[in-house]
Amino acid sequence: GALVYQYPRRTICKSGTSMRMECQAVGFQATSVAWYRQSPQKTFELIALSTVNSAIKYEQNFTQEKFPISHPNLSFSSMTVLNAYLEDRGLYLCGARRAVQDTQYFGPGTRLLVL
Amino acid sequence: AEKVIQVWSTASRQEGEELTLDCSYETSQVLYHLFWYKHLLSGEMVFLIRQTSSSTAKERSGRYSVVFQKSLKSISLIISALQPDDSGKYFCALWEPDTNAYKVIFGKGTHLHVLP
């Protein structure tokens, strides 16, 4: 099956600092990568979608200025949480899809704690 | 309004029993896909099973199967012969490719506790 790795698995950062997380698709080329966040007591909400040959599309309430994403090739994506504050804590999942009609497979997540 | 609704936030069963997790959804699209994922304590989101709106096949994968009632906009996950390792949080998710090519909308999840 498709494998998606995320790094780091958990991290702690000081309020106001930034933190970068990575997502790697193994064994397949991800034509799209989606980043989700699960805040405490909430379900998963989409932050942004990065698709090959298209601009990165951010959902309402999320901006490139706050969550810049890099998708340099078909197997790797990274996202940075800039100026992290308490409300940014949670589990960040990366979902990768091989083709348009394919199932989205998720990595194990990066758990962010902000102090 | 929520597009994916999982009414039960928690469920408990004994090992060996069968469980049905319910999910209802809202969509005006003809083509859509429904997924069930299991979210582990480790953070991993494991894909379990998928149902495409145009399919009449009864999807099954190992001990997982679904009951898809398209007219009711309902999809239930059935887990047979429950094992303690089945404990975790189960998410139902909807994907409407024609509205947003890659966005998956999740329900709030149902915590399952399987007692040995």
mmCIF file of C-alpha atoms in Angstrom:
data_model
loop_
_atom_site.group_PDB
_atom_site.id
_atom_site.type_symbol
_atom_site.label_atom_id
_atom_site.label_comp_id
_atom_site.label_asym_id
_atom_site.label_seq_id
_atom_site.Cartn_x
_atom_site.Cartn_y
_atom_site.Cartn_z
ATOM 1 C CA GLY A 1 0.000 0.000 0.000
ATOM 2 C CA ALA A 2 0.899 3.628 -0.235
ATOM 3 C CA LEU A 3 3.110 5.016 2.506
ATOM 4 C CA VAL A 4 3.288 8.564 3.725
ATOM 5 C CA TYR A 5 5.855 9.666 6.260
ATOM 6 C CA GLN A 6 5.813 12.791 8.329
ATOM 7 C CA TYR A 7 8.601 14.346 10.307
ATOM 8 C CA PRO A 8 8.853 15.208 13.113
ATOM 9 C CA ARG A 9 6.220 13.123 14.860
ATOM 10 C CA ARG A 10 5.930 15.600 17.672
ATOM 11 C CA THR A 11 7.497 18.920 18.452
ATOM 12 C CA ILE A 12 7.360 21.699 20.981
ATOM 13 C CA CYS A 13 7.986 25.316 20.143
ATOM 14 C CA LYS A 14 7.867 28.554 22.031
ATOM 15 C CA SER A 15 5.046 30.942 21.390
ATOM 16 C CA GLY A 16 5.955 33.297 18.543
ATOM 17 C CA THR A 17 8.504 31.002 16.966
ATOM 18 C CA SER A 18 8.150 28.978 13.785
ATOM 19 C CA MET A 19 8.142 25.299 13.126
ATOM 20 C CA ARG A 20 8.593 23.355 9.897
ATOM 21 C CA MET A 21 7.122 19.935 9.245
ATOM 22 C CA GLU A 22 7.746 17.561 6.392
ATOM 23 C CA CYS A 23 5.759 15.029 4.432
ATOM 24 C CA GLN A 24 7.188 12.317 2.231
ATOM 25 C CA ALA A 25 5.310 9.965 -0.084
ATOM 26 C CA VAL A 26 7.138 6.661 -0.386
ATOM 27 C CA GLY A 27 6.683 4.323 -3.295
ATOM 28 C CA PHE A 28 4.416 6.565 -5.292
ATOM 29 C CA GLN A 29 4.295 10.003 -6.808
ATOM 30 C CA ALA A 30 1.830 12.271 -5.097
ATOM 31 C CA THR A 31 0.073 14.491 -7.594
ATOM 32 C CA SER A 32 -1.535 16.271 -4.706
ATOM 33 C CA VAL A 33 -0.685 16.826 -1.083
ATOM 34 C CA ALA A 34 -3.153 18.163 1.441
ATOM 35 C CA TRP A 35 -2.363 19.476 4.900
ATOM 36 C CA TYR A 36 -4.944 19.118 7.670
ATOM 37 C CA ARG A 37 -5.037 20.204 11.276
ATOM 38 C CA GLN A 38 -6.869 18.646 14.164
ATOM 39 C CA SER A 39 -7.131 21.149 16.964
ATOM 40 C CA PRO A 40 -8.017 19.918 20.456
ATOM 41 C CA GLN A 41 -11.633 18.720 20.635
ATOM 42 C CA LYS A 42 -12.132 19.273 16.915
ATOM 43 C CA THR A 43 -12.183 17.212 13.777
ATOM 44 C CA PHE A 44 -9.703 17.514 10.961
ATOM 45 C CA GLU A 45 -9.904 20.689 8.926
ATOM 46 C CA LEU A 46 -8.144 21.328 5.680
ATOM 47 C CA ILE A 47 -5.425 23.964 5.673
ATOM 48 C CA ALA A 48 -4.332 23.865 2.064
ATOM 49 C CA LEU A 49 -4.049 21.742 -1.043
ATOM 50 C CA SER A 50 -0.951 21.537 -3.151
ATOM 51 C CA THR A 51 -1.443 20.062 -6.616
ATOM 52 C CA VAL A 52 1.077 19.485 -9.346
ATOM 53 C CA ASN A 53 1.012 22.241 -11.936
ATOM 54 C CA SER A 54 -1.398 24.328 -9.884
ATOM 55 C CA ALA A 55 -1.085 27.049 -7.313
ATOM 56 C CA ILE A 56 -1.388 26.024 -3.683
ATOM 57 C CA LYS A 57 -4.948 26.617 -2.565
ATOM 58 C CA TYR A 58 -5.603 27.709 1.011
ATOM 59 C CA GLU A 59 -8.863 27.242 2.831
ATOM 60 C CA GLN A 60 -10.686 30.059 4.534
ATOM 61 C CA ASN A 61 -9.016 30.973 7.845
ATOM 62 C CA PHE A 62 -5.647 29.736 6.635
ATOM 63 C CA THR A 63 -3.136 31.829 4.705
ATOM 64 C CA GLN A 64 0.141 31.384 2.931
ATOM 65 C CA GLU A 65 1.607 34.058 5.164
ATOM 66 C CA LYS A 66 0.917 31.902 8.202
ATOM 67 C CA PHE A 67 1.336 28.406 6.728
ATOM 68 C CA PRO A 68 3.752 28.581 3.790
ATOM 69 C CA ILE A 69 3.961 25.304 1.894
ATOM 70 C CA SER A 70 6.662 23.992 -0.365
ATOM 71 C CA HIS A 71 5.980 21.154 -2.814
ATOM 72 C CA PRO A 72 9.235 20.906 -4.804
ATOM 73 C CA ASN A 73 8.666 17.428 -6.261
ATOM 74 C CA LEU A 74 6.103 14.656 -6.481
ATOM 75 C CA SER A 75 7.159 12.933 -3.306
ATOM 76 C CA PHE A 76 7.898 15.711 -0.852
ATOM 77 C CA SER A 77 6.067 18.581 0.764
ATOM 78 C CA SER A 78 6.795 20.779 3.732
ATOM 79 C CA MET A 79 4.720 23.240 5.659
ATOM 80 C CA THR A 80 5.846 25.831 8.163
ATOM 81 C CA VAL A 81 3.761 27.223 10.989
ATOM 82 C CA LEU A 82 4.988 30.787 11.335
ATOM 83 C CA ASN A 83 4.706 32.658 14.623
ATOM 84 C CA ALA A 84 3.026 29.760 16.338
ATOM 85 C CA TYR A 85 0.633 30.513 19.157
ATOM 86 C CA LEU A 86 -1.548 28.436 21.429
ATOM 87 C CA GLU A 87 -4.331 28.164 18.874
ATOM 88 C CA ASP A 88 -1.913 26.517 16.451
ATOM 89 C CA ARG A 89 -1.369 23.492 18.639
ATOM 90 C CA GLY A 90 -2.754 20.215 17.450
ATOM 91 C CA LEU A 91 -2.073 17.331 15.127
ATOM 92 C CA TYR A 92 -1.059 18.173 11.583
ATOM 93 C CA LEU A 93 -1.751 15.499 9.010
ATOM 94 C CA CYS A 94 -0.409 15.299 5.519
ATOM 95 C CA GLY A 95 -2.547 13.476 2.970
ATOM 96 C CA ALA A 96 -1.117 12.410 -0.358
ATOM 97 C CA ARG A 97 -2.944 11.236 -3.423
ATOM 98 C CA ARG A 98 -1.449 9.445 -6.374
ATOM 99 C CA ALA A 99 -3.989 10.373 -9.007
ATOM 100 C CA VAL A 100 -7.161 12.359 -9.318
ATOM 101 C CA GLN A 101 -9.523 9.529 -8.462
ATOM 102 C CA ASP A 102 -7.271 7.861 -5.961
ATOM 103 C CA THR A 103 -7.777 7.459 -2.244
ATOM 104 C CA GLN A 104 -5.979 9.938 -0.051
ATOM 105 C CA TYR A 105 -3.442 8.313 2.250
ATOM 106 C CA PHE A 106 -2.314 10.021 5.382
ATOM 107 C CA GLY A 107 0.935 10.221 7.231
ATOM 108 C CA PRO A 108 1.166 9.612 10.978
ATOM 109 C CA GLY A 109 0.973 13.295 11.720
ATOM 110 C CA THR A 110 3.103 15.902 13.426
ATOM 111 C CA ARG A 111 1.843 16.835 16.864
ATOM 112 C CA LEU A 112 2.628 20.455 17.670
ATOM 113 C CA LEU A 113 2.665 21.777 21.187
ATOM 114 C CA VAL A 114 3.118 25.483 21.705
ATOM 115 C CA LEU A 115 4.388 26.794 25.018
ATOM 116 C CA ALA B 1 -23.865 23.198 8.277
ATOM 117 C CA GLU B 2 -21.938 20.016 8.801
ATOM 118 C CA LYS B 3 -21.587 17.910 5.717
ATOM 119 C CA VAL B 4 -20.511 14.721 7.435
ATOM 120 C CA ILE B 5 -22.279 13.686 10.611
ATOM 121 C CA GLN B 6 -21.294 10.948 12.981
ATOM 122 C CA VAL B 7 -23.905 10.978 15.685
ATOM 123 C CA TRP B 8 -22.154 8.800 18.226
ATOM 124 C CA SER B 9 -19.006 10.215 19.743
ATOM 125 C CA THR B 10 -18.176 6.990 21.585
ATOM 126 C CA ALA B 11 -19.045 3.309 21.421
ATOM 127 C CA SER B 12 -18.032 0.280 23.455
ATOM 128 C CA ARG B 13 -18.255 -3.392 22.589
ATOM 129 C CA GLN B 14 -16.936 -6.677 23.803
ATOM 130 C CA GLU B 15 -14.268 -8.559 21.940
ATOM 131 C CA GLY B 16 -15.788 -10.840 19.311
ATOM 132 C CA GLU B 17 -18.918 -8.748 18.797
ATOM 133 C CA GLU B 18 -19.883 -6.900 15.664
ATOM 134 C CA LEU B 19 -20.211 -3.124 15.528
ATOM 135 C CA THR B 20 -21.936 -0.734 13.192
ATOM 136 C CA LEU B 21 -20.766 2.870 13.028
ATOM 137 C CA ASP B 22 -23.177 5.263 11.381
ATOM 138 C CA CYS B 23 -22.417 8.235 9.210
ATOM 139 C CA SER B 24 -24.683 10.554 7.260
ATOM 140 C CA TYR B 25 -23.619 13.147 4.766
ATOM 141 C CA GLU B 26 -24.851 16.020 2.684
ATOM 142 C CA THR B 27 -24.049 16.511 -0.951
ATOM 143 C CA SER B 28 -25.713 17.707 -4.107
ATOM 144 C CA GLN B 29 -23.081 16.108 -6.305
ATOM 145 C CA VAL B 30 -23.763 13.075 -8.448
ATOM 146 C CA LEU B 31 -20.237 11.765 -8.121
ATOM 147 C CA TYR B 32 -18.684 11.558 -4.702
ATOM 148 C CA HIS B 33 -16.669 9.183 -2.599
ATOM 149 C CA LEU B 34 -16.994 8.172 0.995
ATOM 150 C CA PHE B 35 -14.192 6.898 3.141
ATOM 151 C CA TRP B 36 -13.736 5.362 6.521
ATOM 152 C CA TYR B 37 -10.469 5.994 8.312
ATOM 153 C CA LYS B 38 -9.188 4.831 11.660
ATOM 154 C CA HIS B 39 -7.212 7.328 13.675
ATOM 155 C CA LEU B 40 -4.710 5.738 16.002
ATOM 156 C CA LEU B 41 -3.398 7.183 19.250
ATOM 157 C CA SER B 42 -0.032 7.435 17.552
ATOM 158 C CA GLY B 43 -1.565 9.966 15.168
ATOM 159 C CA GLU B 44 -1.703 7.713 12.158
ATOM 160 C CA MET B 45 -4.777 7.962 10.002
ATOM 161 C CA VAL B 46 -5.308 4.554 8.468
ATOM 162 C CA PHE B 47 -7.480 4.134 5.392
ATOM 163 C CA LEU B 48 -10.028 1.336 5.863
ATOM 164 C CA ILE B 49 -12.542 1.301 3.055
ATOM 165 C CA ARG B 50 -13.980 3.411 0.287
ATOM 166 C CA GLN B 51 -17.400 3.685 -1.345
ATOM 167 C CA THR B 52 -17.982 5.464 -4.628
ATOM 168 C CA SER B 53 -21.420 6.939 -5.212
ATOM 169 C CA SER B 54 -21.751 5.272 -8.598
ATOM 170 C CA SER B 55 -20.942 1.816 -7.273
ATOM 171 C CA THR B 56 -23.602 -0.668 -6.276
ATOM 172 C CA ALA B 57 -21.083 -3.196 -5.045
ATOM 173 C CA LYS B 58 -21.103 -4.013 -1.368
ATOM 174 C CA GLU B 59 -17.626 -2.889 -0.424
ATOM 175 C CA ARG B 60 -15.689 -5.124 1.897
ATOM 176 C CA SER B 61 -12.132 -5.261 3.116
ATOM 177 C CA GLY B 62 -11.271 -7.982 5.562
ATOM 178 C CA ARG B 63 -13.408 -7.510 8.673
ATOM 179 C CA TYR B 64 -14.622 -4.137 7.416
ATOM 180 C CA SER B 65 -17.687 -3.733 5.255
ATOM 181 C CA VAL B 66 -20.072 -0.907 4.550
ATOM 182 C CA VAL B 67 -23.796 -0.490 4.184
ATOM 183 C CA PHE B 68 -24.366 2.268 1.667
ATOM 184 C CA GLN B 69 -27.854 3.713 1.549
ATOM 185 C CA LYS B 70 -27.505 6.305 -1.150
ATOM 186 C CA SER B 71 -31.086 7.556 -1.051
ATOM 187 C CA LEU B 72 -30.736 8.168 2.678
ATOM 188 C CA LYS B 73 -27.247 9.622 2.285
ATOM 189 C CA SER B 74 -25.983 7.207 4.822
ATOM 190 C CA ILE B 75 -22.948 4.992 4.995
ATOM 191 C CA SER B 76 -22.331 2.657 7.898
ATOM 192 C CA LEU B 77 -19.114 0.868 8.699
ATOM 193 C CA ILE B 78 -19.457 -2.657 10.020
ATOM 194 C CA ILE B 79 -16.584 -4.219 11.894
ATOM 195 C CA SER B 80 -16.991 -7.899 12.544
ATOM 196 C CA ALA B 81 -15.320 -10.058 15.173
ATOM 197 C CA LEU B 82 -14.042 -7.090 17.148
ATOM 198 C CA GLN B 83 -10.567 -7.246 18.624
ATOM 199 C CA PRO B 84 -9.009 -5.017 21.278
ATOM 200 C CA ASP B 85 -6.741 -3.563 18.572
ATOM 201 C CA ASP B 86 -9.826 -2.204 16.862
ATOM 202 C CA SER B 87 -10.036 0.404 19.590
ATOM 203 C CA GLY B 88 -9.460 3.858 18.229
ATOM 204 C CA LYS B 89 -11.280 6.748 16.631
ATOM 205 C CA TYR B 90 -13.126 6.144 13.383
ATOM 206 C CA PHE B 91 -13.721 8.952 10.925
ATOM 207 C CA CYS B 92 -16.149 9.050 8.078
ATOM 208 C CA ALA B 93 -15.104 11.345 5.244
ATOM 209 C CA LEU B 94 -16.638 12.750 2.076
ATOM 210 C CA TRP B 95 -14.885 13.753 -1.084
ATOM 211 C CA GLU B 96 -16.678 15.649 -3.842
ATOM 212 C CA PRO B 97 -14.241 15.818 -6.743
ATOM 213 C CA ASP B 98 -16.302 18.144 -8.858
ATOM 214 C CA THR B 99 -16.557 20.847 -6.209
ATOM 215 C CA ASN B 100 -13.061 20.695 -4.868
ATOM 216 C CA ALA B 101 -10.746 18.260 -6.504
ATOM 217 C CA TYR B 102 -8.865 17.142 -3.472
ATOM 218 C CA LYS B 103 -10.620 18.285 -0.328
ATOM 219 C CA VAL B 104 -11.761 15.574 2.035
ATOM 220 C CA ILE B 105 -14.360 16.566 4.601
ATOM 221 C CA PHE B 106 -14.263 14.667 7.858
ATOM 222 C CA GLY B 107 -16.934 13.951 10.398
ATOM 223 C CA LYS B 108 -16.154 14.418 14.072
ATOM 224 C CA GLY B 109 -15.314 10.803 14.601
ATOM 225 C CA THR B 110 -16.486 8.011 16.879
ATOM 226 C CA HIS B 111 -14.281 6.647 19.631
ATOM 227 C CA LEU B 112 -14.469 2.875 19.802
ATOM 228 C CA HIS B 113 -13.455 0.946 22.893
ATOM 229 C CA VAL B 114 -13.234 -2.800 22.540
ATOM 230 C CA LEU B 115 -13.208 -4.568 25.865
ATOM 231 C CA PRO B 116 -11.353 -7.870 26.165
#
